[in-house]
PDB file of C-alpha atoms in Angstrom:
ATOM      1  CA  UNK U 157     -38.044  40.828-137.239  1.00 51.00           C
ATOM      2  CA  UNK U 158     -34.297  40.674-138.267  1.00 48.00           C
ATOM      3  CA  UNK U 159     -33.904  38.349-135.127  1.00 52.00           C
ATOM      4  CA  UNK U 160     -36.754  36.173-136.357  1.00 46.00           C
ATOM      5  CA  UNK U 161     -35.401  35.710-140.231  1.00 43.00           C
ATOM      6  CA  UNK U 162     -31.720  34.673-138.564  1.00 45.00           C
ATOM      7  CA  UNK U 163     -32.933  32.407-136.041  1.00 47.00           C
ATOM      8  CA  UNK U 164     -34.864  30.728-139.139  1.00 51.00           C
ATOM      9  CA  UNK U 165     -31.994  30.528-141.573  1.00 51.00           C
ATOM     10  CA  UNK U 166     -29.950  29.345-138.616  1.00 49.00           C
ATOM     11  CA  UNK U 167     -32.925  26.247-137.987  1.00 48.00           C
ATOM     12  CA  UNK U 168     -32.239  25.650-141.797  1.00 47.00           C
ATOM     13  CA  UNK U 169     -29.108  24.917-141.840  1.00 48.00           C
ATOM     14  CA  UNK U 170     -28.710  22.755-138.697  1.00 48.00           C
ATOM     15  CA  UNK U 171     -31.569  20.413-139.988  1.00 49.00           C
ATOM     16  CA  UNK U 172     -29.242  20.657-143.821  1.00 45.00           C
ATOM     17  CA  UNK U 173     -26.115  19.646-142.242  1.00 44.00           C
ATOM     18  CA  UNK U 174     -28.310  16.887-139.906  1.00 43.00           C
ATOM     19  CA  UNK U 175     -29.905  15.486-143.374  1.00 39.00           C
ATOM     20  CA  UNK U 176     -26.802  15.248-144.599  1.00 44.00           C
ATOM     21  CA  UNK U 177     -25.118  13.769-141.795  1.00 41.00           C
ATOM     22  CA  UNK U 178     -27.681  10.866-142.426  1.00 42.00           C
ATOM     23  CA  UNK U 179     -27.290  10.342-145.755  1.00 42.00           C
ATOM     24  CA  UNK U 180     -23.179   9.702-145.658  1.00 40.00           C
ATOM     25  CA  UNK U 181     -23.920   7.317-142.716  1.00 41.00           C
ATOM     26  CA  UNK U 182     -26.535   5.374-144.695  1.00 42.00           C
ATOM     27  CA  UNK U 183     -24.186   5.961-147.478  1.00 43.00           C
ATOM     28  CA  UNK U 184     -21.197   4.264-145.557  1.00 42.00           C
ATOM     29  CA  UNK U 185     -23.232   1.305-144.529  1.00 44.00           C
ATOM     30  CA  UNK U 186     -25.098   0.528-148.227  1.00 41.00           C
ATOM     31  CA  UNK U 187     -21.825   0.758-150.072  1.00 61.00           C
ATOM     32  CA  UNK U 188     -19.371  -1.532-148.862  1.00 69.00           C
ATOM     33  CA  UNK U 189     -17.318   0.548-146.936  1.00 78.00           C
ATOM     34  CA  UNK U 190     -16.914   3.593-149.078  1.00 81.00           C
ATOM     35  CA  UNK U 191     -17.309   6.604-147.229  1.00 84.00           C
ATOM     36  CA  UNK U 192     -17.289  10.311-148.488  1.00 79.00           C
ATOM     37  CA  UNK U 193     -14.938  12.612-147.489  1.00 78.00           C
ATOM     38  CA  UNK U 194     -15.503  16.280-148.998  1.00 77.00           C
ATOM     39  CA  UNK U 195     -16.211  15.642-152.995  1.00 80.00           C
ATOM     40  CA  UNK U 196     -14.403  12.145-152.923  1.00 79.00           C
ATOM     41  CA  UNK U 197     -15.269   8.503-152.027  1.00 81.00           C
ATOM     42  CA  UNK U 198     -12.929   6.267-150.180  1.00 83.00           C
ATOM     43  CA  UNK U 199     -12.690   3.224-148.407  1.00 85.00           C
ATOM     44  CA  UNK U 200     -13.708   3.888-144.754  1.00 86.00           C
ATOM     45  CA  UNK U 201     -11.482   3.950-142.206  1.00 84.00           C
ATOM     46  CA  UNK U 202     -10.705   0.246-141.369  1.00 85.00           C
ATOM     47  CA  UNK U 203     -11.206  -0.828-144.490  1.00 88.00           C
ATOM     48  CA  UNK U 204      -8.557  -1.593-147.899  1.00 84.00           C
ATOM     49  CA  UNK U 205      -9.188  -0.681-151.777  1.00 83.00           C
ATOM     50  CA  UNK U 206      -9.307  -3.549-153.843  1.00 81.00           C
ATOM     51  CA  UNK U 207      -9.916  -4.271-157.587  1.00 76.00           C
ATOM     52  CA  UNK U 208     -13.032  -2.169-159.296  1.00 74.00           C
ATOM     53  CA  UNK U 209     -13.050  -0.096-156.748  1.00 71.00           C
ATOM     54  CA  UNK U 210     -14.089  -2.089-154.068  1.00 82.00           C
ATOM     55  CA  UNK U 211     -13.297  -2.089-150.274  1.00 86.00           C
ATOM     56  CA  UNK U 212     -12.997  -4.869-148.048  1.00 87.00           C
ATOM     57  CA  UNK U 213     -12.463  -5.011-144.540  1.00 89.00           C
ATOM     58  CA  UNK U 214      -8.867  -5.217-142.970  1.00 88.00           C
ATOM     59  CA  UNK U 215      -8.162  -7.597-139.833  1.00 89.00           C
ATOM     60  CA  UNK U 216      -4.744  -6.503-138.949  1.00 85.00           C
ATOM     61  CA  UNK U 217      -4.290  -9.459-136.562  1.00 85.00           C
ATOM     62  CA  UNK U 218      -5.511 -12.022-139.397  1.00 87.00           C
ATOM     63  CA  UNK U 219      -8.279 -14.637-139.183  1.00 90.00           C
ATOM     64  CA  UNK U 220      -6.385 -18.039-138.979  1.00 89.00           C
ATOM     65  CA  UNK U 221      -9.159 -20.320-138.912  1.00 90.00           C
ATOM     66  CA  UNK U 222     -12.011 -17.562-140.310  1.00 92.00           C
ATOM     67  CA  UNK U 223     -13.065 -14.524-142.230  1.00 91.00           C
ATOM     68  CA  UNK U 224     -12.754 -10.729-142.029  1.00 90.00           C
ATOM     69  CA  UNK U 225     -15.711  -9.669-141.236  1.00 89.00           C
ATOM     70  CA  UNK U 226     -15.906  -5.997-140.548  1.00 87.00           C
ATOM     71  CA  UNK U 227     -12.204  -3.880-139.280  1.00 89.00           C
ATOM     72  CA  UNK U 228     -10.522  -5.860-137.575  1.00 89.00           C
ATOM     73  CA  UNK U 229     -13.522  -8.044-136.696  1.00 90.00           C
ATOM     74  CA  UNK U 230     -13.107 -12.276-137.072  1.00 92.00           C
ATOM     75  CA  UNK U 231     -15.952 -14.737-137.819  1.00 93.00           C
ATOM     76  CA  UNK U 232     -14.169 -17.917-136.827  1.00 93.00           C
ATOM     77  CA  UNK U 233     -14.873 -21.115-138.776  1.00 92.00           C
ATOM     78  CA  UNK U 234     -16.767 -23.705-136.593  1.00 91.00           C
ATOM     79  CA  UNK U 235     -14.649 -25.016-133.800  1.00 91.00           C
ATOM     80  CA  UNK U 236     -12.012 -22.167-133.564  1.00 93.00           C
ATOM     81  CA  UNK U 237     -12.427 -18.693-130.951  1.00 91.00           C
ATOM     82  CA  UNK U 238     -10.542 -15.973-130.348  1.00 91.00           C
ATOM     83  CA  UNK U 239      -9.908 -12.601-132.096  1.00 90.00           C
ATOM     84  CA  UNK U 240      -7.926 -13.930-134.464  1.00 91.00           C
ATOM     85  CA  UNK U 241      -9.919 -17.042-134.466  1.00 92.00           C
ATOM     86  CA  UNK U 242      -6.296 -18.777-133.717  1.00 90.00           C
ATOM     87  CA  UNK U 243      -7.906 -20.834-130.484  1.00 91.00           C
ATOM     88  CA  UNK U 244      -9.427 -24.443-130.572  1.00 91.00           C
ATOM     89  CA  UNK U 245     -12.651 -24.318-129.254  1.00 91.00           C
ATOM     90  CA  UNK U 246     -13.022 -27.386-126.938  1.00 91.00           C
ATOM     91  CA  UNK U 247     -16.438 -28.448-127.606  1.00 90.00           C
ATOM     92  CA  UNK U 248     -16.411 -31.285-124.813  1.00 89.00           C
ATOM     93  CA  UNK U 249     -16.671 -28.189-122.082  1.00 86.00           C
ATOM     94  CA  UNK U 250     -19.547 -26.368-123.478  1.00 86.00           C
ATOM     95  CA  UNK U 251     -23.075 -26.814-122.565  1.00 85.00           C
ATOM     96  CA  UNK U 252     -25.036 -28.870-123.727  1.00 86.00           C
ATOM     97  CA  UNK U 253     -22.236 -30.920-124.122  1.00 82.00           C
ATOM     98  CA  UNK U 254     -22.220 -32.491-127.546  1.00 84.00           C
ATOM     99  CA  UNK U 255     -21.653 -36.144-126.263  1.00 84.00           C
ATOM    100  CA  UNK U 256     -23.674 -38.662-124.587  1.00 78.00           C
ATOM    101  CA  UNK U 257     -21.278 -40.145-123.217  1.00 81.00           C
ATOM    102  CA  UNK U 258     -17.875 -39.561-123.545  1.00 85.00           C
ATOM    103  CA  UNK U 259     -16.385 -36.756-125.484  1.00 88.00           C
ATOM    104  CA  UNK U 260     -12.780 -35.900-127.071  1.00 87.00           C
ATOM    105  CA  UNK U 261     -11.328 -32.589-128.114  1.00 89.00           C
ATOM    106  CA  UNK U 262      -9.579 -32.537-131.901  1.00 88.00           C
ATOM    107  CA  UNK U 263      -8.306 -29.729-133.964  1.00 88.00           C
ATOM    108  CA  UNK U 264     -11.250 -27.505-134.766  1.00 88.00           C
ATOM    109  CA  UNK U 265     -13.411 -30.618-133.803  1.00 89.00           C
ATOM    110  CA  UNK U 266     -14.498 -33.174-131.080  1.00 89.00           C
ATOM    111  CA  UNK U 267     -15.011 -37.219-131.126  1.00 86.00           C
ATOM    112  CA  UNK U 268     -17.950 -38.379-129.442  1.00 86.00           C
ATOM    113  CA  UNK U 269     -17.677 -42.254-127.924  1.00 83.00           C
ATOM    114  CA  UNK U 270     -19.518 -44.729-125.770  1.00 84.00           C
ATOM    115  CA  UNK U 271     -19.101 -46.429-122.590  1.00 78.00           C
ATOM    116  CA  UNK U 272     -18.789 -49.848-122.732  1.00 72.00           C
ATOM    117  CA  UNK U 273     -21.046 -52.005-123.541  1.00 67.00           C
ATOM    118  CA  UNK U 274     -22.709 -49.277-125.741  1.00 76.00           C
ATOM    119  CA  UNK U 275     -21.993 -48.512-129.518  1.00 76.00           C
ATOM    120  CA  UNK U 276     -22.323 -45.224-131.467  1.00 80.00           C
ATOM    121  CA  UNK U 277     -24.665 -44.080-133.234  1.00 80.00           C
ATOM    122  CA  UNK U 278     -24.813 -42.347-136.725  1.00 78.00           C
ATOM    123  CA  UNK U 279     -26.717 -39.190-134.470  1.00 76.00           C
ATOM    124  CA  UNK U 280     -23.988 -39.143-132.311  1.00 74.00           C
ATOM    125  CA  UNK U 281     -25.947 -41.492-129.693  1.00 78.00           C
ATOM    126  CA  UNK U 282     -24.932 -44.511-127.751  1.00 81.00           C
ATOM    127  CA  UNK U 283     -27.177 -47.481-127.968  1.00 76.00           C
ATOM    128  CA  UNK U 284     -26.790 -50.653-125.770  1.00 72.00           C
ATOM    129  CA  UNK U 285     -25.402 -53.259-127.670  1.00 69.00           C
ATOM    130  CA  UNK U 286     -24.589 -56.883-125.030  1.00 63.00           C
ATOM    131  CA  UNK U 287     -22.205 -58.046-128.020  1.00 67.00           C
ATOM    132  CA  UNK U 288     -20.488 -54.863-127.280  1.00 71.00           C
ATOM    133  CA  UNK U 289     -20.203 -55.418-123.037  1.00 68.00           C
ATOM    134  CA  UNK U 290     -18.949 -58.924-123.716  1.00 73.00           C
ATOM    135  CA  UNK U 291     -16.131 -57.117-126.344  1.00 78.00           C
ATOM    136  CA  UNK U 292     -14.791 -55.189-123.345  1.00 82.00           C
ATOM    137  CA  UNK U 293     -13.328 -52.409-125.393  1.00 86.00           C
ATOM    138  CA  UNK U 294     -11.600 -49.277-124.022  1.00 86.00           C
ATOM    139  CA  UNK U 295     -13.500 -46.559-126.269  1.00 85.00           C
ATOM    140  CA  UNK U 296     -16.685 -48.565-127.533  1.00 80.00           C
ATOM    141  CA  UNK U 297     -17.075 -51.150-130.440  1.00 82.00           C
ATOM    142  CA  UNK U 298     -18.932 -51.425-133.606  1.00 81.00           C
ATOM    143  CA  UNK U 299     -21.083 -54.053-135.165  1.00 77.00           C
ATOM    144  CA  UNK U 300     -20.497 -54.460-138.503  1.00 75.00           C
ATOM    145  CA  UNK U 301     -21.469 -57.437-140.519  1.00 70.00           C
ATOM    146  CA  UNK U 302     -22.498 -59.568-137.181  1.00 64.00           C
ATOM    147  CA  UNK U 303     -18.656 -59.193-136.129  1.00 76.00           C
ATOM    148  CA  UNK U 304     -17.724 -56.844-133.216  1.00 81.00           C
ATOM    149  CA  UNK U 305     -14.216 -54.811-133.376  1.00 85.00           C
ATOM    150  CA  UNK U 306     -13.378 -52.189-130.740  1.00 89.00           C
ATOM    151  CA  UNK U 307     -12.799 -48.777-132.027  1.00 89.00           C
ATOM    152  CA  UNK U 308     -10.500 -45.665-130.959  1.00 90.00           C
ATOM    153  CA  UNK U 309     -12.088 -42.197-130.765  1.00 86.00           C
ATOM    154  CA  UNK U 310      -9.265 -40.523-132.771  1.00 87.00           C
ATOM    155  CA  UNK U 311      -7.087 -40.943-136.477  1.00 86.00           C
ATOM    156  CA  UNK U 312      -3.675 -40.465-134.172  1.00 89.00           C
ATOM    157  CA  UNK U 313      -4.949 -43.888-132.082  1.00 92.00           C
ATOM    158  CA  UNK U 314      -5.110 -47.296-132.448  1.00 92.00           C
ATOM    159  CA  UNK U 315      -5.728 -50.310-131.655  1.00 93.00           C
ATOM    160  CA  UNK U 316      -2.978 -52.130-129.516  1.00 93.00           C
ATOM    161  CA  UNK U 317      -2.232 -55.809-129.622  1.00 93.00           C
ATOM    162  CA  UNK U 318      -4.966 -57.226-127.515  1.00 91.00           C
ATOM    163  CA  UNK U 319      -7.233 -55.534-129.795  1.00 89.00           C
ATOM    164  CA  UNK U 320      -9.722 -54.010-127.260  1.00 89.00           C
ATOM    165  CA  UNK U 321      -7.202 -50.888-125.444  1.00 91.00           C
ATOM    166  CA  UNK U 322      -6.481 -47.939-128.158  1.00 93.00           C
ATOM    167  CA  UNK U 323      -2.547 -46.607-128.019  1.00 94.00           C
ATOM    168  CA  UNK U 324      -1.240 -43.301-129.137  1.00 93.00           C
ATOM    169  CA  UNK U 325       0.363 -43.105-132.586  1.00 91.00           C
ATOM    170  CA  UNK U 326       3.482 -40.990-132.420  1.00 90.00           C
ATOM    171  CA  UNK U 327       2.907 -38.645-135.711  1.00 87.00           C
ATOM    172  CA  UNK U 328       6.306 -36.958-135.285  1.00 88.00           C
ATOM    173  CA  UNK U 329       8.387 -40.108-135.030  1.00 87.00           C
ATOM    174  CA  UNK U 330       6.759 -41.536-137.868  1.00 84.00           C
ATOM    175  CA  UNK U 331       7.802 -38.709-140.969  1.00 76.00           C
ATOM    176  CA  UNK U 332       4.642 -38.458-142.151  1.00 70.00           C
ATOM    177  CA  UNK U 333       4.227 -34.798-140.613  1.00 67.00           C
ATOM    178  CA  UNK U 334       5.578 -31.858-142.054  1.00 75.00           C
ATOM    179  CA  UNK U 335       5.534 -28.595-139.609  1.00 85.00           C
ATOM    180  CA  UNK U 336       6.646 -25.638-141.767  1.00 85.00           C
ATOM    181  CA  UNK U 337       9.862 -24.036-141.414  1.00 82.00           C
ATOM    182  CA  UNK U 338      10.945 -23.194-137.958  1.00 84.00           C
ATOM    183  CA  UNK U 339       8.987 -24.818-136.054  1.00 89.00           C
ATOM    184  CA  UNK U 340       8.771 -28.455-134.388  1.00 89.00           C
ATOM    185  CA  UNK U 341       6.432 -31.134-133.878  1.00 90.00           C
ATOM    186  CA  UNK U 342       5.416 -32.033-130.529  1.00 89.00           C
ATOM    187  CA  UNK U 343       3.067 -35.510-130.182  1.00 89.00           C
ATOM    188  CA  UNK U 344       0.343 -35.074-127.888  1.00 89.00           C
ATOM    189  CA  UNK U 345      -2.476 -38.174-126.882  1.00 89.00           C
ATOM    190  CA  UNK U 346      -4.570 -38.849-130.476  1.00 88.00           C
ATOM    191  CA  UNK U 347      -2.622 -36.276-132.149  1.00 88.00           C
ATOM    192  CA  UNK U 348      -0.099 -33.349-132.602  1.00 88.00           C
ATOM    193  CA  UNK U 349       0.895 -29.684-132.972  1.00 88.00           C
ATOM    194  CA  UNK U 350       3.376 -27.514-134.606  1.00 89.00           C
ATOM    195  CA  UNK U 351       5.493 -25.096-132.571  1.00 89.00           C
ATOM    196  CA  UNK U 352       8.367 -22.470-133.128  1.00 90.00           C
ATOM    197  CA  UNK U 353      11.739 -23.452-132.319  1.00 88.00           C
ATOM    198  CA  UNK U 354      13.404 -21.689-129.087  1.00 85.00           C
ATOM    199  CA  UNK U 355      14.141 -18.044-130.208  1.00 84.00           C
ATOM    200  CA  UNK U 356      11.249 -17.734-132.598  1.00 87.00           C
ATOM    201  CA  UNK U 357       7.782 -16.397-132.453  1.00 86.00           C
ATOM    202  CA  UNK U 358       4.289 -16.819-134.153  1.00 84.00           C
ATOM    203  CA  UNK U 359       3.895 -13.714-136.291  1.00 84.00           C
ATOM    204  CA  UNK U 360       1.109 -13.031-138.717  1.00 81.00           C
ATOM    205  CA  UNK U 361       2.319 -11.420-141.831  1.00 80.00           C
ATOM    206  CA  UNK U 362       1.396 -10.816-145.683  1.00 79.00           C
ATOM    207  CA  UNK U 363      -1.396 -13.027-144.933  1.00 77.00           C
ATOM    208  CA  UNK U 364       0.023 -15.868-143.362  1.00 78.00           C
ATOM    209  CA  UNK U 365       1.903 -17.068-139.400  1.00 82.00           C
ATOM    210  CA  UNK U 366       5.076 -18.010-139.567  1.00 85.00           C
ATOM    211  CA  UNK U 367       7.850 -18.068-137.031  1.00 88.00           C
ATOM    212  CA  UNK U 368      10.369 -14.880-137.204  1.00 86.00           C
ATOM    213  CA  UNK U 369      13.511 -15.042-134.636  1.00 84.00           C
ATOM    214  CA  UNK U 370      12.728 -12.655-131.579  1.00 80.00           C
ATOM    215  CA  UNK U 371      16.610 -10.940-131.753  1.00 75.00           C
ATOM    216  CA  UNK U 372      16.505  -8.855-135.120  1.00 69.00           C
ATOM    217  CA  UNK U 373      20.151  -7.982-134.437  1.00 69.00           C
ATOM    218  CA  UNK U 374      22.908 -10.001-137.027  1.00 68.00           C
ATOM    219  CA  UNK U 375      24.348 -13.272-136.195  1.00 63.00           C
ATOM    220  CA  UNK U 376      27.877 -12.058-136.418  1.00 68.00           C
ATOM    221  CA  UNK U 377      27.053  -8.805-133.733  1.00 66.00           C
ATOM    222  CA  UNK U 378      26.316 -11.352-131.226  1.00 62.00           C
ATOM    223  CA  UNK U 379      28.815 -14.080-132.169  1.00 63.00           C
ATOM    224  CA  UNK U 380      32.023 -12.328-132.849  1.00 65.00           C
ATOM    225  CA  UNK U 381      33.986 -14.888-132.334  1.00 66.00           C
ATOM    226  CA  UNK U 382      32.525 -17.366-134.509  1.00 65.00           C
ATOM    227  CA  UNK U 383      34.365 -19.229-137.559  1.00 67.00           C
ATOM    228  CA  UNK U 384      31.250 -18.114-139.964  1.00 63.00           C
ATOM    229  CA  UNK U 385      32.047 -14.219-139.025  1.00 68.00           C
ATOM    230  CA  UNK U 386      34.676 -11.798-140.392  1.00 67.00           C
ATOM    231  CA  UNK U 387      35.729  -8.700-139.387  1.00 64.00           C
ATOM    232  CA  UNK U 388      36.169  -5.799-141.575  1.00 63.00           C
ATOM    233  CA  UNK U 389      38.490  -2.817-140.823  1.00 60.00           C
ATOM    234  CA  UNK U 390      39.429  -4.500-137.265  1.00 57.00           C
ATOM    235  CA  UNK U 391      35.864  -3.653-136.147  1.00 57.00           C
ATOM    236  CA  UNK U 392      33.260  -6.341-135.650  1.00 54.00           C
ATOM    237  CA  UNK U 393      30.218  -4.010-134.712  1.00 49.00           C
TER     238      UNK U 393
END
């Protein structure tokens, strides 16, 4: 009988503890990433405090083109992958591709435009247009007005001196870009990017990348020698 009564009490309080298992996970899930741990709520692991209270969740690798999610869990912005959603997505090699015809990776984007002879549409379509053929453009044309004018697929082209063929524009040479600090602008075909100089690295901190110099150690500890350096005591270490 005595064996009966502990086996019971023992049944209890396995199904107690189970219930209660249950509850903190539903618990964790309907609240925003509090969890309970003993008598007190706090954010669950993964997760920061914020103002009233409030958790939100922590992406320690950032989200450069996207939003935090869950930990350390990205939902990138539309035409950006990766885990830190830091990657162009080139939309011209999925499937179905998004073109017609002819397609053109941007920044976070893509540029749809026609063979020749054809002219785009506001869908995204070509249609066959003859005054278009007889405009023999490089990229397509559009109509506007009754007058025909060949078109480039990008902002960093345009239209070279015969009017039809679309040249690059050199974004760097011109000024008009500014990379921030430590890093370079390099021209590519319809447009540029940003790079670290040699030395430096793209680092994501306090919220933001930037480019931090790969040596930590001083200037002077490997430059001795240099006019900008002084030694003190007779030791430069």
């Amino acid at each position: 009988m005595l064996i009966l009564v502990l086996l019971s009490w023992f049944w209890i309080l396995i199904q107690g503890q189970s219930l209660d298992l249950d509850s903190w996970t539903d618990q964790a899930v309907l609240s925003d990433g509090l969890c309970r741990y003993g008598n007190s709520v706090e954010c669950c692991w993964g997760w920061r405090r914020m103002d009233w209270g409030r958790c939100q969740p922590d992406c320690q690798q950032g989200c450069k083109h996207g939003d935090c999610v869950g930990p350390d869990r990205c939902k990138c912005h539309p035409g950006y992958t990766g885990k830190a959603c830091n990657q162009d997505l080139n939309e011209c090699g999925v499937k179905p591709r998004p073109c017609k015809h002819r397609c053109m990776n941007t920044p976070g984007s893509y540029k749809c435009y026609c063979l020749d002879g054809y002219a785009l549409q506001p869908d995204g379509s070509c249609r066959n247009v003859r005054t278009c053929y007889h405009a023999n453009c490089q990229y397509g044309c559009e109509v506007m007005k009754g007058e025909v004018r060949c078109t480039c697929p990008s902002p960093g082209l345009r239209l070279g001196p015969d009017r039809r063929s679309c040249v690059d524009i050199d974004e760097c040479a011109l000024g008009g870009v500014m990379c921030p600090r430590r890093r370079k602008c390099f021209n590519t075909f319809g447009s540029f990017f940003c790079k670290c100089h040699l030395g430096f690295k793209l680092t994501y901190i306090n919220g933001r990348y930037t480019c931090i110099d790969k040596d930590t150690r001083p200037f002077c500890s490997l430059n001795a020698s240099s006019p900008k350096c002084r030694c003190k005591d007779g030791s430069c270490k």
